[in-house]
PDB file of C-alpha atoms in Angstrom:
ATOM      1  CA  UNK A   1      15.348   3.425 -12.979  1.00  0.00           C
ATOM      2  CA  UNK A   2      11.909   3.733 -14.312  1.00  0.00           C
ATOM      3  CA  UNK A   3       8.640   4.553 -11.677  1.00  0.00           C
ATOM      4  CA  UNK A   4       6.924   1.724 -12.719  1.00  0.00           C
ATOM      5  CA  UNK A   5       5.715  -1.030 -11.537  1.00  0.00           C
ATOM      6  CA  UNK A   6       6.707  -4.334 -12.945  1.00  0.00           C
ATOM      7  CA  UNK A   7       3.030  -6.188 -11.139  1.00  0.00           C
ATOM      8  CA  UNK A   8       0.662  -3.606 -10.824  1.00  0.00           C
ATOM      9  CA  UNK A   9       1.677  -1.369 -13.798  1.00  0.00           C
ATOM     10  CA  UNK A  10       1.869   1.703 -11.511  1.00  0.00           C
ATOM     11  CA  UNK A  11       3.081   5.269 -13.060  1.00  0.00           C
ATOM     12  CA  UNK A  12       3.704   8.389 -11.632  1.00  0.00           C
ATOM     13  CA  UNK A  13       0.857  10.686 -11.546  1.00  0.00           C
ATOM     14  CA  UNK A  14       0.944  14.550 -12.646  1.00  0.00           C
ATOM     15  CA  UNK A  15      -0.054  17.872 -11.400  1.00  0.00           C
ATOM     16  CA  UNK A  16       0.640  21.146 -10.296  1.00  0.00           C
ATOM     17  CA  UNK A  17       2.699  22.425  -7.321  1.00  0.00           C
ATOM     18  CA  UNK A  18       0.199  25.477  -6.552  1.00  0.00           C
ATOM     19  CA  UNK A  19       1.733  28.205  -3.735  1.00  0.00           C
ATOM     20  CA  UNK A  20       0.208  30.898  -2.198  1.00  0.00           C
ATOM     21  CA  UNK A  21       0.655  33.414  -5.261  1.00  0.00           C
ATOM     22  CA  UNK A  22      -1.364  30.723  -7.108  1.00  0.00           C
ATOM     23  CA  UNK A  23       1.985  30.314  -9.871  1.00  0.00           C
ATOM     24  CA  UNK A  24       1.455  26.676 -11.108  1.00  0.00           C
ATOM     25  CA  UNK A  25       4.594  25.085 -11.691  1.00  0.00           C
ATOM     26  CA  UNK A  26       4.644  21.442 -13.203  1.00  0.00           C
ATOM     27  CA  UNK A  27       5.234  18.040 -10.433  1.00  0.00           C
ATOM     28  CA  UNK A  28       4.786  14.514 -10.798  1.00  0.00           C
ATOM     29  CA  UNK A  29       4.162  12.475  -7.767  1.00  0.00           C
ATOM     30  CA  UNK A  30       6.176   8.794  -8.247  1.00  0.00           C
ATOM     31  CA  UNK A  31       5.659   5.592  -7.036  1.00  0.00           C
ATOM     32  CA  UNK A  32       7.733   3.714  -4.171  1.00  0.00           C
ATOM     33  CA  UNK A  33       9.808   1.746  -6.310  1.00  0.00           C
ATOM     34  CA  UNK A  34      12.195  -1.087  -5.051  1.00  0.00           C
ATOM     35  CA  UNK A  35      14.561  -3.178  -6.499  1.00  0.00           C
ATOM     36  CA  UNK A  36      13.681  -6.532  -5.186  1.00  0.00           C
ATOM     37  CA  UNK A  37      15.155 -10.339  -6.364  1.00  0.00           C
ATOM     38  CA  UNK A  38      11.989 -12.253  -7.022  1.00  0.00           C
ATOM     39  CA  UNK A  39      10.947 -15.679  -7.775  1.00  0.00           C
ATOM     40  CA  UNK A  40       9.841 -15.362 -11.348  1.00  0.00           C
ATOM     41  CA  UNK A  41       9.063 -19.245 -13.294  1.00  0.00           C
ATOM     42  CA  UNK A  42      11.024 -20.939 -10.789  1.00  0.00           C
ATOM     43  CA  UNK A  43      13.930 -18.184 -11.320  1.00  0.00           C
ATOM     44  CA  UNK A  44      15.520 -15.546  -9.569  1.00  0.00           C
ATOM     45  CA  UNK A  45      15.067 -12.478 -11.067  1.00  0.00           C
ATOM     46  CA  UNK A  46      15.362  -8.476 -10.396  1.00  0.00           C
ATOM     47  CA  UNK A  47      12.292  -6.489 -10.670  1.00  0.00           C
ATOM     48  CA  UNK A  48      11.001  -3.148 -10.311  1.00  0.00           C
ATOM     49  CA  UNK A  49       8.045  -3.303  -7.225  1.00  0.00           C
ATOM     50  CA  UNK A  50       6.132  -0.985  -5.486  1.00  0.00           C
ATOM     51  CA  UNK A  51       5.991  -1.175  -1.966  1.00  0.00           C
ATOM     52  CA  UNK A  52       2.562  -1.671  -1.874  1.00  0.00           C
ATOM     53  CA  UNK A  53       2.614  -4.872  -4.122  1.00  0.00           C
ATOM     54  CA  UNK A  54       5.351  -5.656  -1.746  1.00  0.00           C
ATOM     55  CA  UNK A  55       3.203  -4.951   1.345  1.00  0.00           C
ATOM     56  CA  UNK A  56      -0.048  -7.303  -0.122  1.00  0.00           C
ATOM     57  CA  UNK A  57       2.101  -9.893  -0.950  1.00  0.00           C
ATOM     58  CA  UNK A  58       2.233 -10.787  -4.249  1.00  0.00           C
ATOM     59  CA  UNK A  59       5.709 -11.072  -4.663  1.00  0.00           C
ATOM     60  CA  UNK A  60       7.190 -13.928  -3.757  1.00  0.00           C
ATOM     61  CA  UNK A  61      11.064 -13.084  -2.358  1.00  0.00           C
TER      62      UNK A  61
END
């Protein structure tokens, strides 16, 4: 499944994992994305969300 969102267009966002000998190794941190069944023009329809698009509201289940 890809970490974006379908509403608010959100991507994972990159960096480093830095430890105590300072080695940087490549991470990504990734979006809460759910599956959800939305109301899309009248249909129903699967989408990718994140749960904070979810949480606000705006879509409608």
């Amino acid at each position: 499944m890809a970490a974006k969102c379908d509403v608010c267009a959100k991507v994972p966002g990159f960096g480093h994992n830095v430890p105590w000998s300072k080695k940087k190794t490549n991470r990504r941190w990734n979006p809460n994305i759910q599956r959800v069944r939305a109301t899309i023009n009248g249909a129903a329809q699967r989408v990718n969300v994140c749960t904070s698009c979810l949480k606000a509201g705006k879509v409608s289940r």
